[in-house]
Short mmCIF file of C-alpha atoms and ligand atoms in Angstrom, two decimals:
data_model
loop_
_atom_site.label_atom_id
_atom_site.label_comp_id
_atom_site.label_asym_id
_atom_site.label_seq_id
_atom_site.Cartn_x
_atom_site.Cartn_y
_atom_site.Cartn_z
CA MET V 1 40.16 -1.11 -12.73
CA ASP V 2 39.95 2.48 -11.43
CA LEU V 3 36.93 4.46 -10.20
CA GLN V 4 36.35 6.41 -13.43
CA ARG V 5 36.45 3.33 -15.62
CA PHE V 6 34.18 1.46 -13.23
CA ASN V 7 31.57 4.26 -13.20
CA HIS V 8 31.75 4.61 -16.98
CA GLU V 9 30.99 0.91 -17.42
CA LEU V 10 28.27 1.09 -14.76
CA PHE V 11 26.58 3.94 -16.66
CA GLU V 12 26.69 1.97 -19.93
CA PHE V 13 24.97 -0.92 -18.15
CA LEU V 14 22.35 1.36 -16.54
CA LYS V 15 21.56 3.00 -19.88
CA PHE V 16 20.98 -0.32 -21.61
CA SER V 17 19.11 -1.99 -18.75
CA THR V 18 15.73 -0.34 -19.11
CA SER V 19 13.91 -3.52 -18.00
CA PRO V 20 14.97 -6.64 -16.03
CA PHE V 21 15.10 -8.51 -19.35
CA HIS V 22 17.53 -6.00 -20.79
CA ALA V 23 19.70 -6.17 -17.66
CA VAL V 24 19.96 -9.96 -17.97
CA GLN V 25 20.68 -9.67 -21.69
CA TYR V 26 23.50 -7.17 -21.10
CA LEU V 27 25.13 -9.18 -18.31
CA SER V 28 24.78 -12.44 -20.26
CA THR V 29 26.71 -10.85 -23.12
CA LEU V 30 29.50 -9.80 -20.73
CA PHE V 31 29.75 -13.36 -19.41
CA LEU V 32 29.69 -14.90 -22.90
CA LYS V 33 32.46 -12.54 -24.03
CA SER V 34 34.55 -13.62 -21.03
CA GLY V 35 34.30 -17.31 -21.89
CA PHE V 36 31.38 -18.37 -19.69
CA THR V 37 29.10 -21.04 -21.15
CA LYS V 38 25.34 -20.61 -21.26
CA LEU V 39 23.38 -23.57 -19.88
CA GLU V 40 19.67 -24.21 -20.46
CA GLU V 41 17.61 -25.59 -17.60
CA LYS V 42 15.90 -28.05 -19.97
CA ASP V 43 19.22 -29.67 -20.97
CA ARG V 44 21.44 -32.19 -19.21
CA TRP V 45 24.43 -30.33 -17.74
CA GLN V 46 28.04 -31.34 -17.93
CA THR V 47 30.32 -28.99 -16.07
CA THR V 48 34.08 -28.89 -15.77
CA PRO V 49 36.06 -27.78 -12.68
CA GLY V 50 37.68 -24.38 -13.19
CA LYS V 51 35.06 -23.21 -15.72
CA GLY V 52 32.31 -20.57 -15.58
CA TYR V 53 28.65 -21.02 -16.55
CA PHE V 54 25.39 -19.12 -16.46
CA CYS V 55 21.74 -19.87 -16.76
CA VAL V 56 18.74 -17.58 -17.36
CA ARG V 57 15.23 -18.20 -16.07
CA ASP V 58 12.16 -16.50 -17.56
CA ASP V 59 14.42 -13.93 -19.26
CA GLY V 60 14.62 -11.79 -16.10
CA SER V 61 16.74 -13.81 -13.65
CA LEU V 62 20.37 -14.77 -14.09
CA LEU V 63 22.42 -17.31 -12.17
CA VAL V 64 26.16 -17.40 -12.77
CA PHE V 65 28.65 -19.81 -11.25
CA LYS V 66 32.31 -20.51 -11.53
CA LEU V 67 33.61 -23.84 -10.30
CA SER V 68 36.75 -24.27 -8.30
CA GLY V 69 39.60 -25.95 -10.15
CA THR V 70 39.99 -28.41 -7.28
CA LYS V 71 37.13 -30.34 -5.67
CA GLN V 72 37.65 -30.93 -1.98
CA GLU V 73 35.41 -32.47 0.65
CA ASN V 74 35.20 -29.18 2.53
CA ASP V 75 34.43 -27.07 -0.52
CA CYS V 76 32.06 -24.18 -0.02
CA TRP V 77 30.22 -21.58 -2.08
CA ARG V 78 30.98 -17.89 -2.07
CA MET V 79 27.60 -16.53 -3.05
CA LEU V 80 26.28 -13.14 -4.08
CA ALA V 81 22.67 -12.09 -4.60
CA ALA V 82 21.01 -8.98 -6.04
CA HIS V 83 17.83 -8.16 -7.96
CA THR V 84 17.24 -7.06 -11.55
CA ASP V 85 13.85 -5.33 -11.21
CA SER V 86 12.95 -1.80 -10.12
CA PRO V 87 9.62 -0.15 -9.30
CA SER V 88 7.89 1.00 -12.46
CA LEU V 89 4.67 1.45 -14.41
CA GLN V 90 3.77 -1.66 -16.37
CA ILE V 91 1.62 -1.41 -19.51
CA LYS V 92 -1.73 -3.23 -19.23
CA PRO V 93 -2.57 -5.97 -21.78
CA GLN V 94 -5.26 -3.82 -23.49
CA PRO V 95 -3.85 -0.40 -22.68
CA VAL V 96 -5.25 2.07 -25.21
CA THR V 97 -7.88 4.62 -24.27
CA THR V 98 -8.83 7.60 -26.41
CA SER V 99 -10.67 10.73 -25.33
CA ASN V 100 -10.71 14.34 -26.51
CA THR V 101 -8.14 13.54 -29.22
CA PHE V 102 -5.64 12.10 -26.70
CA THR V 103 -4.52 8.49 -26.88
CA GLN V 104 -3.33 7.21 -23.51
CA LEU V 105 -1.92 3.97 -22.14
CA GLY V 106 -3.35 2.17 -19.15
CA VAL V 107 -0.64 1.16 -16.67
CA GLU V 108 -0.43 -0.87 -13.47
CA VAL V 109 1.95 0.09 -10.71
CA TYR V 110 4.82 -2.41 -10.45
CA GLY V 111 6.30 -2.54 -6.94
CA GLY V 112 6.42 0.60 -4.81
CA PRO V 113 7.56 3.62 -6.84
CA ILE V 114 7.36 7.22 -5.55
CA LEU V 115 4.54 8.02 -7.96
CA SER V 116 4.92 11.80 -7.95
CA THR V 117 8.36 11.43 -9.55
CA TRP V 118 6.83 9.86 -12.68
CA PHE V 119 5.08 13.05 -13.74
CA ASP V 120 6.51 15.39 -16.41
CA ARG V 121 9.29 12.99 -17.39
CA ASP V 122 10.25 11.97 -20.93
CA LEU V 123 9.16 8.35 -20.77
CA SER V 124 9.95 5.53 -23.14
CA ILE V 125 8.85 1.89 -23.15
CA ALA V 126 10.92 -1.30 -22.91
CA GLY V 127 10.52 -4.93 -21.98
CA ARG V 128 9.67 -8.30 -23.46
CA VAL V 129 7.23 -9.40 -26.17
CA SER V 130 5.94 -12.89 -26.95
CA LEU V 131 5.66 -13.72 -30.64
CA LEU V 132 4.34 -16.57 -32.76
CA ASP V 133 6.13 -17.44 -35.99
CA GLN V 134 4.73 -19.20 -39.06
CA GLU V 135 6.01 -22.59 -37.85
CA ASN V 136 3.94 -22.23 -34.67
CA ASN V 137 6.94 -21.51 -32.43
CA ILE V 138 6.64 -18.98 -29.63
CA HIS V 139 9.56 -16.56 -29.25
CA SER V 140 10.46 -14.09 -26.51
CA ARG V 141 12.26 -10.94 -27.59
CA THR V 142 13.22 -7.71 -25.87
CA ILE V 143 12.25 -4.35 -27.32
CA ASP V 144 13.18 -0.83 -26.29
CA PHE V 145 11.86 2.26 -28.07
CA LYS V 146 14.79 4.26 -26.63
CA GLN V 147 13.15 7.61 -27.61
CA PRO V 148 10.83 9.67 -25.40
CA LEU V 149 7.31 8.72 -26.53
CA ALA V 150 5.04 9.22 -23.56
CA ILE V 151 4.51 11.69 -20.75
CA ILE V 152 2.28 11.98 -17.67
CA PRO V 153 1.69 15.71 -17.35
CA ASN V 154 0.94 17.18 -13.93
CA LEU V 155 -2.24 19.18 -13.53
CA ALA V 156 -1.47 22.93 -13.51
CA ILE V 157 -1.21 24.33 -10.00
CA HIS V 158 -4.01 26.82 -10.83
CA LEU V 159 -6.35 23.84 -11.21
CA ASN V 160 -4.92 21.99 -8.22
CA ARG V 161 -4.04 24.50 -5.51
CA GLU V 162 -3.38 21.77 -2.95
CA VAL V 163 -0.73 20.01 -5.00
CA ASN V 164 2.11 21.10 -2.67
CA ASP V 165 0.27 20.36 0.56
CA LYS V 166 -2.16 17.48 0.46
CA TYR V 167 -2.77 15.75 -2.79
CA SER V 168 -3.12 12.03 -3.33
CA ILE V 169 -2.45 10.35 -6.64
CA LYS V 170 -5.26 8.06 -7.84
CA ARG V 171 -3.52 5.21 -9.62
CA GLN V 172 -6.33 4.33 -12.00
CA LYS V 173 -7.18 7.89 -13.03
CA HIS V 174 -4.04 10.02 -12.76
CA LEU V 175 -1.23 7.83 -14.06
CA LEU V 176 -2.13 7.24 -17.72
CA PRO V 177 0.75 8.39 -19.92
CA LEU V 178 -0.16 10.43 -23.01
CA LEU V 179 1.02 8.54 -26.06
CA CYS V 180 -0.22 10.65 -28.96
CA GLN V 181 -2.92 12.90 -30.31
CA THR V 182 -5.20 11.50 -33.00
CA GLU V 183 -8.25 12.66 -34.91
CA ASP V 184 -9.56 9.14 -35.59
CA ASP V 185 -10.10 6.27 -33.15
CA ASP V 186 -8.31 3.50 -35.01
CA TYR V 187 -4.85 3.77 -33.44
CA SER V 188 -3.36 0.33 -32.76
CA PHE V 189 -0.71 -0.04 -30.03
CA HIS V 190 -0.36 -3.61 -31.23
CA ASP V 191 0.82 -2.35 -34.67
CA THR V 192 3.28 0.06 -33.02
CA LEU V 193 4.79 -2.86 -31.10
CA LEU V 194 4.99 -5.08 -34.17
CA GLN V 195 6.77 -2.32 -36.07
CA GLN V 196 9.30 -1.97 -33.25
CA VAL V 197 9.84 -5.74 -33.18
CA GLN V 198 10.56 -5.70 -36.93
CA GLU V 199 13.03 -2.85 -36.47
CA GLU V 200 14.97 -4.62 -33.73
CA HIS V 201 14.64 -8.25 -34.88
CA ASP V 202 14.69 -8.63 -38.64
CA ASP V 203 15.27 -12.39 -38.30
CA LEU V 204 11.56 -12.87 -37.53
CA LYS V 205 9.21 -12.74 -40.52
CA GLY V 206 5.41 -13.04 -40.63
CA ILE V 207 5.06 -13.05 -36.87
CA LYS V 208 2.08 -12.47 -34.63
CA LEU V 209 2.26 -10.60 -31.38
CA LEU V 210 0.71 -12.64 -28.57
CA GLY V 211 1.53 -10.54 -25.51
CA PHE V 212 4.05 -8.40 -23.69
CA ASP V 213 5.65 -7.44 -20.37
CA LEU V 214 6.45 -3.79 -21.03
CA PHE V 215 7.44 -1.02 -18.65
CA CYS V 216 7.70 2.74 -18.84
CA TYR V 217 11.08 4.24 -18.01
CA ASP V 218 12.72 7.66 -17.84
CA THR V 219 14.95 8.35 -20.84
CA GLN V 220 17.28 10.71 -18.96
CA ALA V 221 20.77 9.21 -18.93
CA PRO V 222 22.68 8.63 -15.65
CA SER V 223 24.89 11.52 -14.62
CA ILE V 224 27.59 12.53 -12.19
CA THR V 225 26.35 15.63 -10.41
CA GLY V 226 27.23 17.97 -7.54
CA LEU V 227 29.66 20.90 -7.72
CA HIS V 228 32.63 18.58 -7.27
CA GLY V 229 31.09 15.55 -8.95
CA ASP V 230 30.25 13.94 -5.61
CA PHE V 231 27.02 12.19 -6.60
CA ILE V 232 25.62 9.77 -9.11
CA SER V 233 22.05 10.42 -10.19
CA ALA V 234 20.28 7.73 -12.23
CA SER V 235 17.22 5.56 -12.62
CA ARG V 236 17.15 1.99 -11.27
CA LEU V 237 20.23 2.29 -9.04
CA ASP V 238 18.19 -0.02 -6.79
CA ASN V 239 19.32 -2.60 -7.59
CA LEU V 240 21.16 -2.64 -10.90
CA VAL V 241 24.25 -1.27 -9.16
CA SER V 242 24.49 -4.49 -7.13
CA CYS V 243 23.94 -6.69 -10.22
CA PHE V 244 26.81 -4.85 -11.90
CA ILE V 245 29.11 -5.14 -8.87
CA GLY V 246 28.40 -8.86 -8.64
CA THR V 247 29.11 -9.31 -12.34
CA LYS V 248 32.37 -7.36 -12.36
CA SER V 249 33.55 -9.37 -9.36
CA MET V 250 32.66 -12.69 -11.00
CA LEU V 251 34.61 -11.66 -14.10
CA GLU V 252 37.83 -11.30 -12.11
CA GLU V 253 40.27 -14.10 -11.35
CA THR V 254 38.22 -15.74 -8.58
CA SER V 255 39.05 -18.42 -6.05
CA GLY V 256 36.95 -21.44 -5.01
CA ASN V 257 33.31 -21.99 -6.07
CA CYS V 258 31.64 -18.63 -6.72
CA LEU V 259 28.03 -17.92 -7.53
CA LEU V 260 25.97 -14.85 -8.38
CA LEU V 261 22.16 -14.74 -8.42
CA CYS V 262 20.49 -11.70 -9.99
CA SER V 263 16.81 -12.39 -9.57
CA ASN V 264 13.71 -10.70 -10.90
CA HIS V 265 10.55 -9.76 -8.96
CA GLU V 266 12.13 -8.66 -5.65
CA GLU V 267 10.07 -5.48 -5.72
CA ILE V 268 6.86 -7.51 -5.77
CA GLY V 269 7.82 -10.03 -3.09
CA SER V 270 9.99 -12.62 -4.94
CA SER V 271 7.28 -15.35 -4.92
CA THR V 272 7.40 -16.08 -8.64
CA VAL V 273 8.96 -18.61 -10.97
CA ALA V 274 11.97 -16.34 -11.46
CA GLY V 275 11.97 -14.73 -8.01
CA ALA V 276 14.25 -15.53 -5.10
CA GLN V 277 11.46 -17.51 -3.40
CA GLY V 278 11.22 -19.76 -6.45
CA ASN V 279 13.44 -22.80 -6.81
CA PHE V 280 15.98 -21.43 -9.32
CA LEU V 281 18.92 -21.35 -6.94
CA THR V 282 18.13 -24.56 -5.05
CA THR V 283 17.64 -26.61 -8.22
CA VAL V 284 20.90 -25.35 -9.70
CA LEU V 285 22.76 -26.24 -6.50
CA GLU V 286 21.17 -29.72 -6.59
CA ARG V 287 22.30 -30.23 -10.16
CA LEU V 288 25.83 -29.17 -9.31
CA GLU V 289 26.08 -31.50 -6.32
CA ALA V 290 23.63 -34.39 -6.54
CA ASP V 291 24.77 -35.99 -3.26
CA ALA V 292 22.38 -34.39 -0.72
CA SER V 293 24.62 -34.98 2.27
CA LYS V 294 27.64 -33.45 0.56
CA ARG V 295 25.55 -30.55 -0.67
CA MET V 296 24.38 -29.83 2.90
CA ARG V 297 27.94 -29.93 4.17
CA MET V 298 29.00 -27.51 1.45
CA LEU V 299 26.15 -25.12 2.19
CA SER V 300 26.79 -25.12 5.91
CA ASN V 301 30.34 -24.08 5.09
CA SER V 302 29.27 -21.36 2.63
CA SER V 303 28.56 -17.64 2.87
CA LEU V 304 26.12 -15.39 1.04
CA ILE V 305 26.44 -11.64 0.62
CA SER V 306 23.06 -10.23 -0.36
CA MET V 307 23.43 -6.80 -1.98
CA ASP V 308 20.65 -4.26 -2.10
CA ASN V 309 20.79 -0.50 -1.63
CA ALA V 310 20.61 1.03 1.85
CA HIS V 311 19.03 4.28 3.04
CA GLY V 312 21.77 6.90 3.34
CA LEU V 313 21.19 9.86 5.64
CA HIS V 314 19.11 12.53 3.88
CA PRO V 315 20.32 15.92 5.13
CA ASN V 316 16.77 17.35 5.09
CA PHE V 317 15.40 14.47 7.19
CA PRO V 318 18.05 13.41 9.76
CA GLU V 319 15.24 12.60 12.22
CA LYS V 320 14.22 9.65 10.03
CA HIS V 321 17.37 7.77 11.06
CA ASP V 322 18.49 6.27 14.32
CA PRO V 323 20.96 8.89 15.61
CA GLN V 324 23.68 6.28 16.16
CA HIS V 325 23.33 4.79 12.68
CA LEU V 326 23.70 7.44 10.00
CA PRO V 327 25.11 5.96 6.78
CA LEU V 328 26.65 8.73 4.67
CA LEU V 329 27.21 8.83 0.93
CA ASN V 330 30.81 8.20 -0.16
CA LYS V 331 31.72 6.72 3.22
CA GLY V 332 31.56 3.04 2.37
CA PRO V 333 29.10 0.16 2.01
CA VAL V 334 26.43 -0.36 4.64
CA ILE V 335 25.68 -3.52 6.64
CA LYS V 336 21.92 -3.65 7.29
CA TYR V 337 20.61 -5.14 10.54
CA ASN V 338 17.13 -5.73 11.88
CA ALA V 339 16.28 -7.38 15.20
CA ASN V 340 13.30 -9.10 13.55
CA GLN V 341 15.52 -10.38 10.74
CA ARG V 342 13.94 -8.39 7.91
CA TYR V 343 17.63 -8.28 7.02
CA ALA V 344 19.58 -11.51 7.39
CA SER V 345 22.73 -9.99 8.91
CA THR V 346 23.91 -11.29 12.27
CA SER V 347 27.06 -10.40 14.16
CA LYS V 348 28.52 -13.62 12.76
CA SER V 349 27.68 -13.05 9.09
CA ALA V 350 28.56 -9.35 9.32
CA ALA V 351 31.98 -10.22 10.76
CA LEU V 352 33.06 -11.75 7.46
CA PHE V 353 32.01 -8.63 5.55
CA LYS V 354 33.86 -6.37 8.00
CA VAL V 355 37.03 -8.39 7.50
CA LEU V 356 36.63 -8.16 3.71
CA CYS V 357 36.14 -4.37 3.86
CA ASP V 358 39.16 -4.03 6.10
CA ALA V 359 41.32 -6.17 3.83
CA SER V 360 40.29 -4.17 0.75
CA GLY V 361 40.84 -0.79 2.43
CA THR V 362 37.11 0.02 2.31
CA PRO V 363 35.36 1.84 5.17
CA VAL V 364 32.15 0.18 6.33
CA GLN V 365 28.96 1.60 7.89
CA GLU V 366 26.03 0.09 9.78
CA PHE V 367 22.29 0.69 9.53
CA VAL V 368 19.26 -0.13 11.62
CA MET V 369 15.84 1.35 10.96
CA HIS V 370 14.49 4.09 13.24
CA ASN V 371 12.30 2.21 15.72
CA ASP V 372 9.17 4.18 14.79
CA LEU V 373 9.39 3.29 11.10
CA ARG V 374 8.61 0.01 9.38
CA CYS V 375 11.65 -1.82 8.07
CA GLY V 376 11.84 -2.96 4.43
CA SER V 377 13.31 -6.30 3.43
CA THR V 378 15.25 -7.89 0.61
CA ILE V 379 16.29 -11.25 -0.78
CA GLY V 380 18.87 -11.95 1.95
CA PRO V 381 16.43 -13.48 4.47
CA ILE V 382 14.69 -15.49 1.71
CA ALA V 383 17.91 -17.09 0.50
CA ALA V 384 19.14 -17.63 4.05
CA THR V 385 15.90 -19.41 4.98
CA SER V 386 15.72 -21.67 1.95
CA LEU V 387 19.42 -22.61 1.91
CA GLY V 388 20.36 -22.51 5.57
CA ILE V 389 23.38 -20.42 4.72
CA GLN V 390 25.09 -17.63 6.70
CA THR V 391 23.94 -14.40 5.01
CA VAL V 392 24.80 -10.75 5.40
CA ASP V 393 22.69 -7.95 3.89
CA VAL V 394 24.76 -5.07 2.59
CA GLY V 395 24.36 -2.24 0.06
CA ILE V 396 25.52 1.14 -1.12
CA PRO V 397 24.01 4.11 0.76
CA SER V 398 21.50 5.90 -1.46
CA LEU V 399 18.92 8.68 -1.37
CA ALA V 400 15.40 8.76 -2.84
CA MET V 401 15.08 4.98 -3.09
CA HIS V 402 12.21 4.06 -5.47
CA SER V 403 12.12 7.53 -7.03
CA ILE V 404 12.27 7.54 -10.83
CA ARG V 405 15.77 8.94 -10.23
CA GLU V 406 17.88 7.90 -7.26
CA THR V 407 21.11 9.33 -5.86
CA THR V 408 24.24 7.72 -4.46
CA GLY V 409 27.84 8.79 -3.85
CA VAL V 410 30.23 8.77 -6.79
CA LYS V 411 32.58 6.45 -4.86
CA ASP V 412 29.96 4.14 -3.35
CA PRO V 413 29.51 1.52 -6.11
CA TYR V 414 33.27 1.21 -6.53
CA MET V 415 33.87 0.81 -2.78
CA LEU V 416 31.33 -2.02 -2.54
CA PHE V 417 32.92 -3.60 -5.61
CA LYS V 418 36.33 -3.60 -3.88
CA ALA V 419 34.93 -5.45 -0.85
CA ILE V 420 32.93 -7.93 -2.97
CA SER V 421 35.85 -8.54 -5.27
CA ARG V 422 37.93 -9.40 -2.19
CA PHE V 423 35.26 -11.92 -1.17
CA LEU V 424 35.55 -13.80 -4.46
CA THR V 425 39.27 -13.50 -5.09
CA CYS V 426 41.02 -14.02 -1.75
CA THR V 427 42.58 -17.45 -1.52
CA ASN V 428 42.01 -17.97 2.21
CA LEU V 429 38.49 -16.81 2.97
CA PRO V 430 38.49 -15.70 6.61
CA GLY V 431 36.62 -18.20 8.75
CA ALA V 432 33.83 -18.95 6.27
CA GLY V 433 31.20 -21.01 8.07
CA ALA V 434 33.48 -21.63 11.03
ZN1 LIG I 1 16.17 -3.17 -3.88
#
């Protein structure tokens, strides 16, 4: 697969994946089409060596694995991890307020978005709804309005002279998207949602809406930008790019036991039923190898590459980086280190990734946080802690992380894909767990 084709498919995925639930739905379809079998956690599993499977938890987390054709005592896992969620504005359960003819929606802030970037954008709404049918069964379904239907207008500069200097956004008061203008007070958001459900899911008749997990999103499509097409600009690059890279790599002709975890709720700390601190991964590994001693031996011989975007050097703010560690766009994936292990990389786990980059002809860069700034974290250390597995934290360099629209290099996703694909396909994995 070449760069253009890869980016085209990435953009199709980004466009569809307007919520974590949509991302999981899209990737599940790709795996089904490629012959993977869907497993339900509530069922008894019977797996066959050489085959691929996937499992979804709480609609927003996906775990995919492909079993080696041969089972040996020293088998190991080649594992990948990424996250499906992105910072956003989540609609409150009773969201509608009406004043001065305007109907607005109450929202909560999900994760840590750059709030100023959410103003004056053509927003739509997508996510999951819970429904009750006439036989008393509860169903979960995704919905996505796809059209612009809400906007959070800025206050005119003439009424807010300090907007460019010192202005703080009050989350409760300033963030309510405008939904419509009405003369009467009887607008029902509930009815709007039910109508959308009927449009997207005509298999459900006479249903009741019981609740929803819905998010606002920017309707602007991803684009390649820059005079020479050097950059990708899109929403939710953190961390849908990594989910896509993991998926494309799993869909290749892989070697050994391979596993990909795309988990929800990283942006809010991962301590949820579907998050990386939950037991999704550990329970699946237990089911696949019931013998605890053998499972431990396998894990100690395994490697995990945790993928999440890195902070590329912003040309307007070079002082925000350590001068010796300046990851540049289009110059290769970034290994992220932190002395306090906010990233799980060590010289040992990073060595494997360096070898993979070298073998796939991919340049590699290194990042540590400027000492005066607080370091973020990701799911690498969580997975490393719970599994006791050698883990390296890597990611594409990006700008404006957690903005409604983020930027990366046009070559960056593809370069990380080449290295990750090498990890899953090479027949003699260099020194894994040695
Ligand atoms: Zn992230």
